[in-house]
PDB file of C-alpha atoms in Angstrom:
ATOM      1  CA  UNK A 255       0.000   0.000   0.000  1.00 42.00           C
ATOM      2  CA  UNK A 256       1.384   3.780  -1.080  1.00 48.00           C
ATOM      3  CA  UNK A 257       1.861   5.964   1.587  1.00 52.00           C
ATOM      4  CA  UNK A 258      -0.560   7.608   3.030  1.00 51.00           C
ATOM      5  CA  UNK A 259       1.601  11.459   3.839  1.00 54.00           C
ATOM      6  CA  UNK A 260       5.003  12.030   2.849  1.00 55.00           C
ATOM      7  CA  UNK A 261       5.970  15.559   4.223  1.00 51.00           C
ATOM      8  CA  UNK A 262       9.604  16.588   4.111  1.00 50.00           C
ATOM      9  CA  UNK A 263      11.310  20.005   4.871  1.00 51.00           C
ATOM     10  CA  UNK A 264      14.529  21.265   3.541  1.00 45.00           C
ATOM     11  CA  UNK A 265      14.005  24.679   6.064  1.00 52.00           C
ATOM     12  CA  UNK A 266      17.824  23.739   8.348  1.00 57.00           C
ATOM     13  CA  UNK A 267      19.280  25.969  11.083  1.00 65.00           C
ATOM     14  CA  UNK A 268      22.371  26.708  11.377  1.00 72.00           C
ATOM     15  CA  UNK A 269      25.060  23.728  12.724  1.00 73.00           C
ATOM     16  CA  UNK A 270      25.683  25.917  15.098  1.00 76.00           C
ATOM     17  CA  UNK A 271      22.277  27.229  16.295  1.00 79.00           C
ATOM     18  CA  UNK A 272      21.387  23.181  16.140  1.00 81.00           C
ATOM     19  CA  UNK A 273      24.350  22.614  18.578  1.00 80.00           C
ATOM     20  CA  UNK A 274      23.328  24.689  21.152  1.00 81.00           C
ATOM     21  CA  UNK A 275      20.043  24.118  20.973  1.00 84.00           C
ATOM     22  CA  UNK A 276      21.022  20.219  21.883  1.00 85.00           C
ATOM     23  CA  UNK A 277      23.192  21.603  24.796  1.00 84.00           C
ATOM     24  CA  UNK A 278      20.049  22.186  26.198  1.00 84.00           C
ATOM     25  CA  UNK A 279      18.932  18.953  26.663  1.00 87.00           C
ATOM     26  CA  UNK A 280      20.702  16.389  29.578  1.00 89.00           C
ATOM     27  CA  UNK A 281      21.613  12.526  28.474  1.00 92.00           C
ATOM     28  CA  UNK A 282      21.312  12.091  24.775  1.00 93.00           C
ATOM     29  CA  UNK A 283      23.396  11.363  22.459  1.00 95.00           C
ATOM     30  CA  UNK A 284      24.379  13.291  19.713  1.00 95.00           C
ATOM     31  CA  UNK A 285      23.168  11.340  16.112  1.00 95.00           C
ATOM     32  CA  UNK A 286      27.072  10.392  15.105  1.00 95.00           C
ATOM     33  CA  UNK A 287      27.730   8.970  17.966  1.00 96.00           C
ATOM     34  CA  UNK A 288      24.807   6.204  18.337  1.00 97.00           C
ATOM     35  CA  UNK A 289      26.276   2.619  18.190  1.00 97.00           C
ATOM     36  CA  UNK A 290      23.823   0.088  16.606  1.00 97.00           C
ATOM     37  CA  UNK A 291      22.323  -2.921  19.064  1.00 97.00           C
ATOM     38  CA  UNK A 292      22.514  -0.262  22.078  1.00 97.00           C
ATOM     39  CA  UNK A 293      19.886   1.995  24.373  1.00 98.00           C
ATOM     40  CA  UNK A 294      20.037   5.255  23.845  1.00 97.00           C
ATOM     41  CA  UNK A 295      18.404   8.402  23.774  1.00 96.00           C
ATOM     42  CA  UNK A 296      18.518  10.809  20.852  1.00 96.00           C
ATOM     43  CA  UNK A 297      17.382  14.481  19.889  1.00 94.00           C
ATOM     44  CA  UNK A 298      16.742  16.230  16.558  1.00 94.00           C
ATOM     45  CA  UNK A 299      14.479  18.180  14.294  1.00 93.00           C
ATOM     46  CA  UNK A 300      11.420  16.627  12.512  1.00 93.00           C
ATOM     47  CA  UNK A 301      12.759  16.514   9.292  1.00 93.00           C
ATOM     48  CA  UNK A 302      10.348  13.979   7.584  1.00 95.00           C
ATOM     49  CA  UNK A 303       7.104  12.772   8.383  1.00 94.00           C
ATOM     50  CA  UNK A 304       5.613   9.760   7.036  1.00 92.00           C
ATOM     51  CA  UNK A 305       2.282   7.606   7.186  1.00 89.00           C
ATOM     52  CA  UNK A 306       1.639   4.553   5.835  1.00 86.00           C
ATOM     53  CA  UNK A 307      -2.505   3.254   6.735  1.00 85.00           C
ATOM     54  CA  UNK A 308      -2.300   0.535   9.285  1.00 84.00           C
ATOM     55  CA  UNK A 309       0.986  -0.192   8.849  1.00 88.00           C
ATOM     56  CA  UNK A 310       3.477   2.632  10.286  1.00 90.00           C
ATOM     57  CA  UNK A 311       4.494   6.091  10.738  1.00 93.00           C
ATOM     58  CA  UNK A 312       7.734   7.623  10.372  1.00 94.00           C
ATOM     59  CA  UNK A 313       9.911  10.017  11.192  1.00 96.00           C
ATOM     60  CA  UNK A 314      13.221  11.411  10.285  1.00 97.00           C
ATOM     61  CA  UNK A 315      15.087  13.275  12.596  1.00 95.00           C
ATOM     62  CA  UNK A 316      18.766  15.540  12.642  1.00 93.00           C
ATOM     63  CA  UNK A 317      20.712  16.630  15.369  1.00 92.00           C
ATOM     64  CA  UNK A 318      23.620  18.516  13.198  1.00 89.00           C
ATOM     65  CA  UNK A 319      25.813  15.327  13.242  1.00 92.00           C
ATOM     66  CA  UNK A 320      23.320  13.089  11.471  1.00 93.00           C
ATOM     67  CA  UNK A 321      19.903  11.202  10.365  1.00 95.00           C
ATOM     68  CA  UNK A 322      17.790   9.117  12.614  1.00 98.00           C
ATOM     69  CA  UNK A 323      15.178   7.604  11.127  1.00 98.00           C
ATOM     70  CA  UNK A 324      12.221   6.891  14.117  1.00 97.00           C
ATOM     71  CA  UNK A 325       9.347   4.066  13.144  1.00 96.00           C
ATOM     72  CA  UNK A 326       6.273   2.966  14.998  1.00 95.00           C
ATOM     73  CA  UNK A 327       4.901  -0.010  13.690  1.00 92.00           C
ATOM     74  CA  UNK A 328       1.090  -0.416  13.147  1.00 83.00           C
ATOM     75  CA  UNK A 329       0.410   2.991  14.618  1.00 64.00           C
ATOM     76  CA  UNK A 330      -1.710   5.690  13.800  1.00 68.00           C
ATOM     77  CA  UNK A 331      -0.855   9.631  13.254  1.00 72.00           C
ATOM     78  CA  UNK A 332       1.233  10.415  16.517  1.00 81.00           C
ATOM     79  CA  UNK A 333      -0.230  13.517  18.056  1.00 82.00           C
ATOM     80  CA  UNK A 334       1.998  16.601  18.165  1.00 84.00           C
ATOM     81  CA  UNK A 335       4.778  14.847  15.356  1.00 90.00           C
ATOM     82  CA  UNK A 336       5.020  18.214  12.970  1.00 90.00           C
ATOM     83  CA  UNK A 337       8.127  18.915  10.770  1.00 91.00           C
ATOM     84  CA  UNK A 338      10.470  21.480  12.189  1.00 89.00           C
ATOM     85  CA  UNK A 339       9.414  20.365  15.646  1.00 90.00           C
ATOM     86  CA  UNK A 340      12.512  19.005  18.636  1.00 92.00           C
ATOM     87  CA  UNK A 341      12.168  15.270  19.111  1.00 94.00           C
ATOM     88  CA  UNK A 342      14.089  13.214  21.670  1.00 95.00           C
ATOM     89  CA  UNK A 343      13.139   9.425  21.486  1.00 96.00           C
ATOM     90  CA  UNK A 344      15.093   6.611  23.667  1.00 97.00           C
ATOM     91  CA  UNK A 345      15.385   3.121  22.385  1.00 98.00           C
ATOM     92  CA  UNK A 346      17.404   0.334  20.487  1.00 98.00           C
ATOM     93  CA  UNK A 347      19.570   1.661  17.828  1.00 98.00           C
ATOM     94  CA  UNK A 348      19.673  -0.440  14.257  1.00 98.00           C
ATOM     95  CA  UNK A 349      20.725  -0.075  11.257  1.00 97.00           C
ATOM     96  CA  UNK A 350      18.659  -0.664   8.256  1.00 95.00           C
ATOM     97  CA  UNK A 351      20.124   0.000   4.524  1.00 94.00           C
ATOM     98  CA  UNK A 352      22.904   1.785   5.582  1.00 93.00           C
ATOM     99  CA  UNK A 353      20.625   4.167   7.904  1.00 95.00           C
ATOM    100  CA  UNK A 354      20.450   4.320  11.516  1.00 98.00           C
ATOM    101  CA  UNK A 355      16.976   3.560  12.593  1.00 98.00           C
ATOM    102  CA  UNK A 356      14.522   3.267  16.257  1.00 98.00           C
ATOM    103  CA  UNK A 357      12.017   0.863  16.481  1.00 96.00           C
ATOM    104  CA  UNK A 358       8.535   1.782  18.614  1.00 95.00           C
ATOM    105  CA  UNK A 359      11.344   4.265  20.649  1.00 96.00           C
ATOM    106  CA  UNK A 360       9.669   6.000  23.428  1.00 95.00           C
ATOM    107  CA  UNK A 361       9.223  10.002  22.675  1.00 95.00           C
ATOM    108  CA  UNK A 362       8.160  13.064  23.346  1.00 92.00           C
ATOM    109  CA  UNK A 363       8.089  16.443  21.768  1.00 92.00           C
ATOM    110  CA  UNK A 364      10.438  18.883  23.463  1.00 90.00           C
ATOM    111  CA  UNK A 365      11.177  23.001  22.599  1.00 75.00           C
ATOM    112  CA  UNK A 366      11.498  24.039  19.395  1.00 72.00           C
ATOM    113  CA  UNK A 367      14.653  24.878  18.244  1.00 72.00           C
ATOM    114  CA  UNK A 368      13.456  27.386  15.534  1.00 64.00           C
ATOM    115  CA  UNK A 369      12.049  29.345  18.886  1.00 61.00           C
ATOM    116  CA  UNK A 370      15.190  28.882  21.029  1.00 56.00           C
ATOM    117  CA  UNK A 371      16.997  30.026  17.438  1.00 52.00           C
ATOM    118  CA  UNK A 372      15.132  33.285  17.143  1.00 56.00           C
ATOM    119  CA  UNK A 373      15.232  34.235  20.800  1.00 54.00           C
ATOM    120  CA  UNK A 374      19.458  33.827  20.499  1.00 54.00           C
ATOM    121  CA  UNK A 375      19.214  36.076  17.723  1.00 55.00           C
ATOM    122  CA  UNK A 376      17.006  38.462  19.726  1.00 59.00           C
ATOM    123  CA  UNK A 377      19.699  38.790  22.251  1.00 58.00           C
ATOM    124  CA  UNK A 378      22.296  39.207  20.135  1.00 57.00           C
ATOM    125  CA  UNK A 379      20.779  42.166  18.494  1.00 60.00           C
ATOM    126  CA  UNK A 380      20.002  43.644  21.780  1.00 61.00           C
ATOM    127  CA  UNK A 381      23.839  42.734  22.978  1.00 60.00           C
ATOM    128  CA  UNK A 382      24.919  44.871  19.957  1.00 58.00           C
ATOM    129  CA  UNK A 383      22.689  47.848  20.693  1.00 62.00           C
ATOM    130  CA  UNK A 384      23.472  48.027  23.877  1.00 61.00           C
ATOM    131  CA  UNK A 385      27.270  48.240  22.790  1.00 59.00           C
ATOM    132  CA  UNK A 386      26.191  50.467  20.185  1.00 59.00           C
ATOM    133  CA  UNK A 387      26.800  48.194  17.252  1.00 52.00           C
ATOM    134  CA  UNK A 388      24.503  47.627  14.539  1.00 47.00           C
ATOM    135  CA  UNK A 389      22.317  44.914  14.190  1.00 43.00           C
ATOM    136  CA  UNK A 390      22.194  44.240  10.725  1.00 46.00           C
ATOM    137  CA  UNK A 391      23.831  40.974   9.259  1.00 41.00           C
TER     138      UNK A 391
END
């Protein structure tokens, strides 16, 4: 059976607006450093979404160091899963085709880096005024 939703965004911050944004986050693992057939908890952006009916949903996450691909067999849309959105999921790590991949991980949705990226920039453009420097980039 076709997929159901395929949604995919290209929209990436920064590596290093990504980076700090998973500084804020205690006990996961950064994407490159997963090891395949252990526990772990990861963290990333909804990059992908994807349904299948009945089947599975997916989703594909980065962290700045890599691709996670997240699946949850026979399960319905997962409330709250939205592209751009901060994911951290904790489970077995595989890898499938070359790709490292979660099986029914545990999740949750957690603050959105695209916020926490925006409010950094808000303070750095205050910094500079306040040192009389202008904001522009």
């Amino acid at each position: 059976m076709p997929p159901f939703a395929v949604r995919s965004t290209t929209d990436h911050l920064a590596a290093d607006q990504l980076d700090a944004w998973c500084t804020l986050f205690e006990g996961c693992t950064r994407i490159a450093a997963l090891v395949p057939r252990q526990h772990a908890t990861a963290l990333g952006v909804i990059q992908r979404l994807r349904l299948v009916p009945d089947e599975s949903m997916e989703a594909v996450i980065d962290d700045g160091t890599g691709r996670l691909r997240v699946v949850w067999t026979g399960s319905d849309p997962l409330n709250g899963l939205e592209l751009g959105r901060g994911l951290r999921v904790e489970g077995t790590v595989s890898i499938d085709g070359g790709q490292k991949l979660m099986r029914n991980p545990t999740w949750c949705v957690v603050r959105d880096p695209y916020a926490c990226a925006e409010k950094e920039r808000d303070k750095d453009r205050a910094s500079r005024a306040d040192k009389g420097l202008s904001a522009r980039r």
